[in-house]
Amino acid sequence: MSREGLPGPDAAFHLLEEVVDRSPADQTEGVLVARRAGLTRFAGSRIHQNVVEEDAHLLLRVVVDGRVAGLRTNRLVHTEMNQVLARAVAIARQIPPDPDFPGLPAPPGGPLVYEGSVPATAEATPHRRAEAVRHFVQACGESPAAGALETGVFALAVVNSRGVRAYGRRSRASLVAVVQEGEGSGYVQAIDADLDRLDLTSLGALAAARARAARHPVDLEPGTYPVILEPPAVGLMLAFLAMTTFNGKAVLEGRSALATRLGQRVMDPRVQIWDDATDPRTIGLPFDFEGLPKRRLDLVREGVAVGVAYDSRTAHRAGVPNTAHALPQPNPFGPMPTHMLMAPGRRSLEELVAATERGLLVTRFHYVRVVHPARTLITGMTRDGTFLVEGGRIVRALRNLRFNVSILEVFAAVEEIGANGRLVGEELAVFAPPVAVRRFTFTGLTPF
């Protein structure tokens, strides 16, 4: 075991090989997922929770005469793992063959081992996180702050009976916080592999300044306006595209907008979107949950939809190469890009505002839900900083608005893409720049 409390590559391979080697199935895959996460929550500028969680579980997938079954356990002792293996094999013998499953993948090369864990993050103590929160809260001044600072390390190992051996470990530190000032609120979010690179003092000052600017909001008549979307708003739309549109299973089942539009222009020609777990602007592992090495996958090139994510099963069914985007198996979601980036432009957020005669500046979206996946139609509301821009400057804060938009139509109406992209998002982190859009339809006001 390593100093972070997670198994290293030797221990992980040994544990998985013991299970895979004694399996009576035609093919067997073992996946070990381990994580250690520390969480410090605060509200009213005071810490009220400071906890650490450690977890590790084993996912087994077995193949018997073309029948595929999977089970998992978090009891990593021989007797339990043997019983889970026996149950998985028994289940596989009772279910119909899967004609779309091509078998477990073979290794493209030798064992793959990756270390992306930063000690400052992986070994952060509750006291270290509390100190970081103190810097943030002090920078907020008298404005009450609430949020969470999370640090953690994640390890993934994959071994299968055809020779795949992959192990990777990476760390992640993230802050999500809201600062309140009367009716107004300011929002910040920051993600990095290295806790020491999060500038908590600057983030606190920024959130407090945004809250002060938003403290006397007024209503705005719903309608269609030009908008400037900050990275959290852009990133959330990209995350929804990852789940519903660039998902190979959704394409095969006709639920994706790209089921009939792959190869067509679906966005403004300046939009470039790709997935690359090895890009230093993201935090990822260089292989997927089937142990296959990842590489850059172009999704939208010059506004044209050119790529979709696949795993072994969906690639075989579609008759295309596997792009190595498997999630833990089995799962109902299918493969999807999990390290997306959108190419930034050259003008700063301030320059995008200065170039807007009349429009809205939107910090982020909240409570977003999919209405019609094949049309990329979503609904939600603005949150924590919505501002009216007139004559190239912010003139007043606005109360939150509800919206119904097609994500593809929003990206087809791009006015300009801003510079200074950054990693945003909670479950699915995306590298996103600010984007100015010519038209965005708000359907109503919200008191929330």
Short mmCIF file of N, CA and C in Angstrom, two decimals, residues 129-277:
data_model
loop_
_atom_site.label_atom_id
_atom_site.label_comp_id
_atom_site.label_asym_id
_atom_site.label_seq_id
_atom_site.Cartn_x
_atom_site.Cartn_y
_atom_site.Cartn_z
N ARG A 129 -6.68 21.50 4.63
CA ARG A 129 -7.89 22.01 3.95
C ARG A 129 -8.52 23.14 4.75
N ALA A 130 -8.53 23.01 6.08
CA ALA A 130 -9.12 24.07 6.91
C ALA A 130 -8.34 25.38 6.74
N GLU A 131 -7.03 25.28 6.63
CA GLU A 131 -6.22 26.47 6.42
C GLU A 131 -6.56 27.12 5.08
N ALA A 132 -6.73 26.29 4.06
CA ALA A 132 -7.08 26.81 2.74
C ALA A 132 -8.45 27.51 2.77
N VAL A 133 -9.40 26.90 3.48
CA VAL A 133 -10.73 27.52 3.60
C VAL A 133 -10.63 28.84 4.36
N ARG A 134 -9.78 28.88 5.37
CA ARG A 134 -9.61 30.13 6.12
C ARG A 134 -9.14 31.26 5.20
N HIS A 135 -8.21 30.97 4.33
CA HIS A 135 -7.74 32.00 3.39
C HIS A 135 -8.89 32.48 2.50
N PHE A 136 -9.70 31.54 2.05
CA PHE A 136 -10.83 31.91 1.19
C PHE A 136 -11.82 32.80 1.94
N VAL A 137 -12.19 32.36 3.14
CA VAL A 137 -13.20 33.10 3.92
C VAL A 137 -12.69 34.49 4.29
N GLN A 138 -11.45 34.59 4.69
CA GLN A 138 -10.90 35.91 5.05
C GLN A 138 -10.95 36.87 3.87
N ALA A 139 -10.70 36.34 2.68
CA ALA A 139 -10.73 37.21 1.49
C ALA A 139 -12.14 37.67 1.15
N CYS A 140 -13.15 36.97 1.68
CA CYS A 140 -14.55 37.37 1.43
C CYS A 140 -14.97 38.51 2.34
N GLY A 141 -14.17 38.86 3.34
CA GLY A 141 -14.52 39.95 4.24
C GLY A 141 -15.74 39.62 5.07
N GLU A 142 -16.69 40.55 5.15
CA GLU A 142 -17.89 40.37 5.96
C GLU A 142 -18.96 39.55 5.24
N SER A 143 -18.77 39.27 3.99
CA SER A 143 -19.79 38.54 3.22
C SER A 143 -19.75 37.06 3.60
N PRO A 144 -20.89 36.48 4.00
CA PRO A 144 -20.90 35.06 4.38
C PRO A 144 -20.64 34.15 3.19
N ALA A 145 -19.81 33.14 3.43
CA ALA A 145 -19.43 32.21 2.35
C ALA A 145 -19.83 30.79 2.71
N ALA A 146 -20.20 30.03 1.70
CA ALA A 146 -20.54 28.62 1.87
C ALA A 146 -19.95 27.83 0.71
N GLY A 147 -19.57 26.60 0.98
CA GLY A 147 -19.03 25.79 -0.12
C GLY A 147 -18.32 24.56 0.38
N ALA A 148 -17.46 24.03 -0.47
CA ALA A 148 -16.75 22.79 -0.13
C ALA A 148 -15.39 22.77 -0.82
N LEU A 149 -14.40 22.36 -0.09
CA LEU A 149 -13.07 22.11 -0.64
C LEU A 149 -12.80 20.62 -0.54
N GLU A 150 -12.53 20.00 -1.68
CA GLU A 150 -12.33 18.56 -1.70
C GLU A 150 -10.95 18.24 -2.25
N THR A 151 -10.28 17.31 -1.61
CA THR A 151 -8.99 16.81 -2.11
C THR A 151 -9.07 15.29 -2.16
N GLY A 152 -8.39 14.70 -3.13
CA GLY A 152 -8.46 13.26 -3.18
C GLY A 152 -7.49 12.66 -4.17
N VAL A 153 -7.34 11.35 -4.05
CA VAL A 153 -6.51 10.60 -4.98
C VAL A 153 -7.31 9.38 -5.42
N PHE A 154 -7.17 9.04 -6.70
CA PHE A 154 -7.97 7.99 -7.32
C PHE A 154 -7.03 7.03 -8.02
N ALA A 155 -7.23 5.74 -7.82
CA ALA A 155 -6.39 4.73 -8.49
C ALA A 155 -7.28 3.75 -9.25
N LEU A 156 -6.84 3.38 -10.44
CA LEU A 156 -7.58 2.43 -11.27
C LEU A 156 -6.61 1.40 -11.82
N ALA A 157 -6.97 0.13 -11.70
CA ALA A 157 -6.14 -0.94 -12.26
C ALA A 157 -7.04 -1.90 -13.04
N VAL A 158 -6.56 -2.36 -14.18
CA VAL A 158 -7.31 -3.28 -15.04
C VAL A 158 -6.41 -4.45 -15.43
N VAL A 159 -6.91 -5.66 -15.25
CA VAL A 159 -6.22 -6.88 -15.68
C VAL A 159 -7.25 -7.77 -16.35
N ASN A 160 -6.91 -8.31 -17.53
CA ASN A 160 -7.81 -9.31 -18.10
C ASN A 160 -7.04 -10.54 -18.56
N SER A 161 -7.77 -11.59 -18.84
CA SER A 161 -7.15 -12.88 -19.15
C SER A 161 -6.50 -12.91 -20.52
N ARG A 162 -6.69 -11.85 -21.32
CA ARG A 162 -6.01 -11.79 -22.62
C ARG A 162 -4.69 -11.03 -22.54
N GLY A 163 -4.33 -10.56 -21.33
CA GLY A 163 -3.03 -9.94 -21.17
C GLY A 163 -3.03 -8.45 -20.90
N VAL A 164 -4.19 -7.80 -20.84
CA VAL A 164 -4.22 -6.37 -20.53
C VAL A 164 -3.75 -6.15 -19.09
N ARG A 165 -2.83 -5.20 -18.90
CA ARG A 165 -2.36 -4.78 -17.58
C ARG A 165 -2.23 -3.26 -17.62
N ALA A 166 -3.04 -2.56 -16.82
CA ALA A 166 -2.97 -1.10 -16.78
C ALA A 166 -3.21 -0.62 -15.37
N TYR A 167 -2.42 0.34 -14.95
CA TYR A 167 -2.57 0.94 -13.62
C TYR A 167 -2.31 2.44 -13.73
N GLY A 168 -3.15 3.23 -13.08
CA GLY A 168 -2.95 4.68 -13.05
C GLY A 168 -3.46 5.27 -11.77
N ARG A 169 -2.87 6.39 -11.41
CA ARG A 169 -3.28 7.08 -10.19
C ARG A 169 -3.18 8.58 -10.47
N ARG A 170 -4.19 9.34 -10.01
CA ARG A 170 -4.14 10.79 -10.18
C ARG A 170 -4.85 11.45 -8.99
N SER A 171 -4.51 12.72 -8.77
CA SER A 171 -5.10 13.47 -7.67
C SER A 171 -5.94 14.61 -8.22
N ARG A 172 -6.78 15.15 -7.34
CA ARG A 172 -7.64 16.26 -7.76
C ARG A 172 -8.03 17.08 -6.53
N ALA A 173 -7.92 18.40 -6.67
CA ALA A 173 -8.38 19.33 -5.64
C ALA A 173 -9.41 20.25 -6.27
N SER A 174 -10.51 20.50 -5.57
CA SER A 174 -11.54 21.35 -6.15
C SER A 174 -12.22 22.19 -5.08
N LEU A 175 -12.55 23.38 -5.47
CA LEU A 175 -13.31 24.29 -4.60
C LEU A 175 -14.57 24.72 -5.34
N VAL A 176 -15.70 24.64 -4.67
CA VAL A 176 -16.96 25.21 -5.14
C VAL A 176 -17.51 26.05 -4.00
N ALA A 177 -17.78 27.33 -4.27
CA ALA A 177 -18.22 28.20 -3.18
C ALA A 177 -19.16 29.28 -3.70
N VAL A 178 -20.05 29.71 -2.81
CA VAL A 178 -20.98 30.81 -3.08
C VAL A 178 -20.86 31.81 -1.94
N VAL A 179 -20.75 33.07 -2.30
CA VAL A 179 -20.70 34.15 -1.32
C VAL A 179 -21.98 34.97 -1.45
N GLN A 180 -22.63 35.26 -0.34
CA GLN A 180 -23.93 35.93 -0.35
C GLN A 180 -23.78 37.39 0.07
N GLU A 181 -24.52 38.24 -0.61
CA GLU A 181 -24.54 39.67 -0.26
C GLU A 181 -25.96 40.15 -0.54
N GLY A 182 -26.81 40.17 0.51
CA GLY A 182 -28.20 40.52 0.30
C GLY A 182 -28.86 39.54 -0.64
N GLU A 183 -29.54 40.06 -1.67
CA GLU A 183 -30.17 39.19 -2.67
C GLU A 183 -29.16 38.64 -3.67
N GLY A 184 -27.98 39.17 -3.67
CA GLY A 184 -26.99 38.77 -4.66
C GLY A 184 -26.07 37.68 -4.15
N SER A 185 -25.49 36.96 -5.07
CA SER A 185 -24.53 35.92 -4.72
C SER A 185 -23.43 35.86 -5.78
N GLY A 186 -22.24 35.50 -5.33
CA GLY A 186 -21.10 35.33 -6.23
C GLY A 186 -20.61 33.91 -6.17
N TYR A 187 -20.23 33.36 -7.31
CA TYR A 187 -19.89 31.94 -7.42
C TYR A 187 -18.48 31.78 -7.96
N VAL A 188 -17.75 30.86 -7.38
CA VAL A 188 -16.44 30.50 -7.93
C VAL A 188 -16.29 28.99 -7.92
N GLN A 189 -15.52 28.51 -8.86
CA GLN A 189 -15.20 27.09 -8.92
C GLN A 189 -13.79 26.95 -9.47
N ALA A 190 -13.00 26.09 -8.86
CA ALA A 190 -11.63 25.89 -9.33
C ALA A 190 -11.25 24.43 -9.15
N ILE A 191 -10.54 23.89 -10.13
CA ILE A 191 -10.11 22.49 -10.10
C ILE A 191 -8.65 22.42 -10.54
N ASP A 192 -7.86 21.64 -9.84
CA ASP A 192 -6.47 21.44 -10.24
C ASP A 192 -5.99 20.13 -9.64
N ALA A 193 -4.99 19.53 -10.27
CA ALA A 193 -4.39 18.32 -9.70
C ALA A 193 -3.60 18.65 -8.43
N ASP A 194 -3.17 19.90 -8.31
CA ASP A 194 -2.29 20.32 -7.21
C ASP A 194 -3.01 21.34 -6.33
N LEU A 195 -3.29 20.98 -5.10
CA LEU A 195 -3.97 21.89 -4.17
C LEU A 195 -3.21 23.20 -4.03
N ASP A 196 -1.88 23.13 -4.06
CA ASP A 196 -1.08 24.35 -3.87
C ASP A 196 -1.26 25.35 -5.00
N ARG A 197 -1.81 24.91 -6.13
CA ARG A 197 -2.00 25.85 -7.25
C ARG A 197 -3.36 26.56 -7.18
N LEU A 198 -4.22 26.17 -6.23
CA LEU A 198 -5.50 26.88 -6.07
C LEU A 198 -5.23 28.15 -5.25
N ASP A 199 -5.49 29.29 -5.84
CA ASP A 199 -5.27 30.58 -5.16
C ASP A 199 -6.56 30.93 -4.41
N LEU A 200 -6.69 30.42 -3.19
CA LEU A 200 -7.92 30.59 -2.43
C LEU A 200 -8.19 32.05 -2.08
N THR A 201 -7.16 32.82 -1.84
CA THR A 201 -7.35 34.24 -1.51
C THR A 201 -7.94 35.00 -2.69
N SER A 202 -7.39 34.80 -3.87
CA SER A 202 -7.92 35.49 -5.05
C SER A 202 -9.34 35.02 -5.36
N LEU A 203 -9.59 33.73 -5.17
CA LEU A 203 -10.94 33.22 -5.43
C LEU A 203 -11.96 33.82 -4.46
N GLY A 204 -11.57 33.96 -3.20
CA GLY A 204 -12.48 34.57 -2.22
C GLY A 204 -12.78 36.02 -2.57
N ALA A 205 -11.75 36.77 -2.95
CA ALA A 205 -11.95 38.18 -3.31
C ALA A 205 -12.85 38.29 -4.54
N LEU A 206 -12.66 37.38 -5.51
CA LEU A 206 -13.49 37.41 -6.72
C LEU A 206 -14.95 37.10 -6.41
N ALA A 207 -15.17 36.08 -5.58
CA ALA A 207 -16.55 35.71 -5.24
C ALA A 207 -17.25 36.83 -4.49
N ALA A 208 -16.53 37.47 -3.56
CA ALA A 208 -17.14 38.57 -2.79
C ALA A 208 -17.45 39.76 -3.69
N ALA A 209 -16.56 40.07 -4.61
CA ALA A 209 -16.81 41.18 -5.54
C ALA A 209 -18.02 40.90 -6.41
N ARG A 210 -18.15 39.65 -6.87
CA ARG A 210 -19.31 39.29 -7.68
C ARG A 210 -20.60 39.40 -6.86
N ALA A 211 -20.54 38.98 -5.60
CA ALA A 211 -21.73 39.06 -4.74
C ALA A 211 -22.15 40.51 -4.52
N ARG A 212 -21.20 41.37 -4.31
CA ARG A 212 -21.53 42.80 -4.10
C ARG A 212 -22.14 43.38 -5.37
N ALA A 213 -21.62 43.00 -6.51
CA ALA A 213 -22.15 43.52 -7.78
C ALA A 213 -23.57 43.01 -8.04
N ALA A 214 -23.95 41.90 -7.42
CA ALA A 214 -25.25 41.27 -7.72
C ALA A 214 -26.28 41.55 -6.63
N ARG A 215 -26.02 42.44 -5.67
CA ARG A 215 -26.87 42.50 -4.47
C ARG A 215 -28.19 43.24 -4.65
N HIS A 216 -28.38 43.97 -5.75
CA HIS A 216 -29.65 44.66 -5.96
C HIS A 216 -30.22 44.26 -7.33
N PRO A 217 -30.62 43.01 -7.49
CA PRO A 217 -31.07 42.56 -8.82
C PRO A 217 -32.46 43.10 -9.15
N VAL A 218 -32.72 43.22 -10.44
CA VAL A 218 -34.04 43.64 -10.94
C VAL A 218 -34.52 42.57 -11.92
N ASP A 219 -35.82 42.62 -12.21
CA ASP A 219 -36.40 41.68 -13.17
C ASP A 219 -36.11 42.14 -14.60
N LEU A 220 -35.99 41.19 -15.48
CA LEU A 220 -35.86 41.46 -16.91
C LEU A 220 -36.93 40.66 -17.64
N GLU A 221 -37.59 41.31 -18.60
CA GLU A 221 -38.61 40.63 -19.38
C GLU A 221 -38.01 39.43 -20.11
N PRO A 222 -38.59 38.25 -19.93
CA PRO A 222 -38.06 37.10 -20.67
C PRO A 222 -38.11 37.34 -22.17
N GLY A 223 -37.23 36.71 -22.89
CA GLY A 223 -37.16 36.88 -24.33
C GLY A 223 -35.84 36.34 -24.86
N THR A 224 -35.53 36.66 -26.08
CA THR A 224 -34.29 36.20 -26.71
C THR A 224 -33.28 37.34 -26.71
N TYR A 225 -32.11 37.09 -26.16
CA TYR A 225 -31.09 38.13 -26.00
C TYR A 225 -29.72 37.56 -26.43
N PRO A 226 -28.80 38.45 -26.79
CA PRO A 226 -27.39 38.02 -26.86
C PRO A 226 -26.90 37.73 -25.44
N VAL A 227 -26.08 36.75 -25.28
CA VAL A 227 -25.55 36.43 -23.95
C VAL A 227 -24.04 36.17 -24.03
N ILE A 228 -23.41 36.41 -22.92
CA ILE A 228 -22.01 36.00 -22.73
C ILE A 228 -22.02 34.95 -21.63
N LEU A 229 -21.61 33.76 -21.98
CA LEU A 229 -21.62 32.64 -21.03
C LEU A 229 -20.23 32.44 -20.46
N GLU A 230 -20.12 32.47 -19.15
CA GLU A 230 -18.83 32.22 -18.52
C GLU A 230 -18.51 30.72 -18.56
N PRO A 231 -17.26 30.33 -18.31
CA PRO A 231 -16.87 28.91 -18.44
C PRO A 231 -17.76 27.91 -17.70
N PRO A 232 -18.24 28.18 -16.45
CA PRO A 232 -19.11 27.17 -15.83
C PRO A 232 -20.38 26.90 -16.63
N ALA A 233 -20.95 27.93 -17.26
CA ALA A 233 -22.16 27.73 -18.07
C ALA A 233 -21.84 26.96 -19.34
N VAL A 234 -20.73 27.32 -19.99
CA VAL A 234 -20.32 26.61 -21.21
C VAL A 234 -19.97 25.16 -20.89
N GLY A 235 -19.24 24.97 -19.78
CA GLY A 235 -18.82 23.62 -19.41
C GLY A 235 -19.99 22.70 -19.14
N LEU A 236 -21.05 23.23 -18.53
CA LEU A 236 -22.21 22.37 -18.25
C LEU A 236 -22.88 21.92 -19.55
N MET A 237 -22.97 22.81 -20.53
CA MET A 237 -23.57 22.40 -21.81
C MET A 237 -22.69 21.35 -22.50
N LEU A 238 -21.38 21.52 -22.43
CA LEU A 238 -20.49 20.52 -23.02
C LEU A 238 -20.63 19.17 -22.32
N ALA A 239 -20.81 19.20 -21.00
CA ALA A 239 -20.98 17.94 -20.26
C ALA A 239 -22.26 17.22 -20.69
N PHE A 240 -23.32 17.98 -20.95
CA PHE A 240 -24.55 17.35 -21.42
C PHE A 240 -24.36 16.77 -22.82
N LEU A 241 -23.57 17.43 -23.65
CA LEU A 241 -23.28 16.86 -24.97
C LEU A 241 -22.50 15.55 -24.83
N ALA A 242 -21.57 15.51 -23.88
CA ALA A 242 -20.80 14.28 -23.67
C ALA A 242 -21.72 13.11 -23.35
N MET A 243 -22.70 13.36 -22.48
CA MET A 243 -23.57 12.27 -22.02
C MET A 243 -24.61 11.85 -23.07
N THR A 244 -25.15 12.84 -23.79
CA THR A 244 -26.31 12.55 -24.64
C THR A 244 -26.00 12.52 -26.13
N THR A 245 -24.92 13.17 -26.55
CA THR A 245 -24.71 13.39 -27.98
C THR A 245 -23.46 12.68 -28.51
N PHE A 246 -22.34 12.77 -27.78
CA PHE A 246 -21.10 12.13 -28.24
C PHE A 246 -20.97 10.72 -27.69
N ASN A 247 -22.04 10.15 -27.24
CA ASN A 247 -22.11 8.82 -26.64
C ASN A 247 -22.43 7.79 -27.74
N GLY A 248 -21.51 6.85 -27.96
CA GLY A 248 -21.70 5.90 -29.05
C GLY A 248 -22.94 5.04 -28.91
N LYS A 249 -23.31 4.69 -27.69
CA LYS A 249 -24.52 3.90 -27.50
C LYS A 249 -25.75 4.71 -27.87
N ALA A 250 -25.77 6.00 -27.47
CA ALA A 250 -26.90 6.86 -27.82
C ALA A 250 -27.01 7.03 -29.33
N VAL A 251 -25.88 7.08 -30.01
CA VAL A 251 -25.90 7.19 -31.48
C VAL A 251 -26.50 5.92 -32.08
N LEU A 252 -26.05 4.76 -31.59
CA LEU A 252 -26.56 3.49 -32.12
C LEU A 252 -28.05 3.32 -31.88
N GLU A 253 -28.53 3.84 -30.77
CA GLU A 253 -29.94 3.69 -30.42
C GLU A 253 -30.81 4.83 -30.95
N GLY A 254 -30.21 5.77 -31.68
CA GLY A 254 -30.97 6.86 -32.28
C GLY A 254 -31.39 7.93 -31.31
N ARG A 255 -30.82 7.95 -30.10
CA ARG A 255 -31.17 8.97 -29.11
C ARG A 255 -30.29 10.20 -29.20
N SER A 256 -29.19 10.11 -29.92
CA SER A 256 -28.25 11.23 -30.04
C SER A 256 -28.60 12.09 -31.25
N ALA A 257 -28.33 13.39 -31.12
CA ALA A 257 -28.52 14.30 -32.25
C ALA A 257 -27.60 13.93 -33.41
N LEU A 258 -26.52 13.21 -33.14
CA LEU A 258 -25.58 12.85 -34.20
C LEU A 258 -25.93 11.52 -34.87
N ALA A 259 -27.03 10.90 -34.46
CA ALA A 259 -27.43 9.64 -35.10
C ALA A 259 -27.66 9.83 -36.59
N THR A 260 -28.08 11.03 -36.98
CA THR A 260 -28.33 11.32 -38.40
C THR A 260 -27.50 12.49 -38.91
N ARG A 261 -26.63 13.08 -38.05
CA ARG A 261 -25.93 14.30 -38.46
C ARG A 261 -24.42 14.20 -38.36
N LEU A 262 -23.90 13.00 -38.10
CA LEU A 262 -22.45 12.85 -38.04
C LEU A 262 -21.87 13.17 -39.41
N GLY A 263 -20.84 14.01 -39.44
CA GLY A 263 -20.27 14.46 -40.71
C GLY A 263 -20.87 15.75 -41.22
N GLN A 264 -21.88 16.27 -40.51
CA GLN A 264 -22.51 17.52 -40.92
C GLN A 264 -22.06 18.67 -40.02
N ARG A 265 -22.22 19.90 -40.55
CA ARG A 265 -21.93 21.08 -39.72
C ARG A 265 -23.07 21.27 -38.73
N VAL A 266 -22.76 21.24 -37.45
CA VAL A 266 -23.77 21.36 -36.39
C VAL A 266 -23.51 22.55 -35.49
N MET A 267 -22.36 23.21 -35.65
CA MET A 267 -22.00 24.37 -34.82
C MET A 267 -21.32 25.41 -35.67
N ASP A 268 -21.04 26.56 -35.08
CA ASP A 268 -20.30 27.61 -35.77
C ASP A 268 -18.93 27.06 -36.22
N PRO A 269 -18.43 27.48 -37.38
CA PRO A 269 -17.15 26.93 -37.88
C PRO A 269 -15.96 27.20 -36.96
N ARG A 270 -16.10 28.14 -36.03
CA ARG A 270 -14.97 28.41 -35.12
C ARG A 270 -14.93 27.45 -33.93
N VAL A 271 -15.94 26.62 -33.80
CA VAL A 271 -15.99 25.72 -32.63
C VAL A 271 -15.18 24.45 -32.90
N GLN A 272 -14.24 24.18 -31.98
CA GLN A 272 -13.45 22.94 -32.01
C GLN A 272 -13.61 22.26 -30.65
N ILE A 273 -14.05 21.03 -30.64
CA ILE A 273 -14.22 20.28 -29.39
C ILE A 273 -13.57 18.91 -29.55
N TRP A 274 -12.82 18.51 -28.56
CA TRP A 274 -12.19 17.19 -28.62
C TRP A 274 -12.09 16.62 -27.21
N ASP A 275 -11.73 15.35 -27.13
CA ASP A 275 -11.51 14.67 -25.85
C ASP A 275 -10.08 14.17 -25.82
N ASP A 276 -9.38 14.46 -24.70
CA ASP A 276 -7.99 14.02 -24.59
C ASP A 276 -7.61 13.95 -23.12
N ALA A 277 -7.59 12.75 -22.57
CA ALA A 277 -7.27 12.57 -21.15
C ALA A 277 -5.82 12.89 -20.86
#
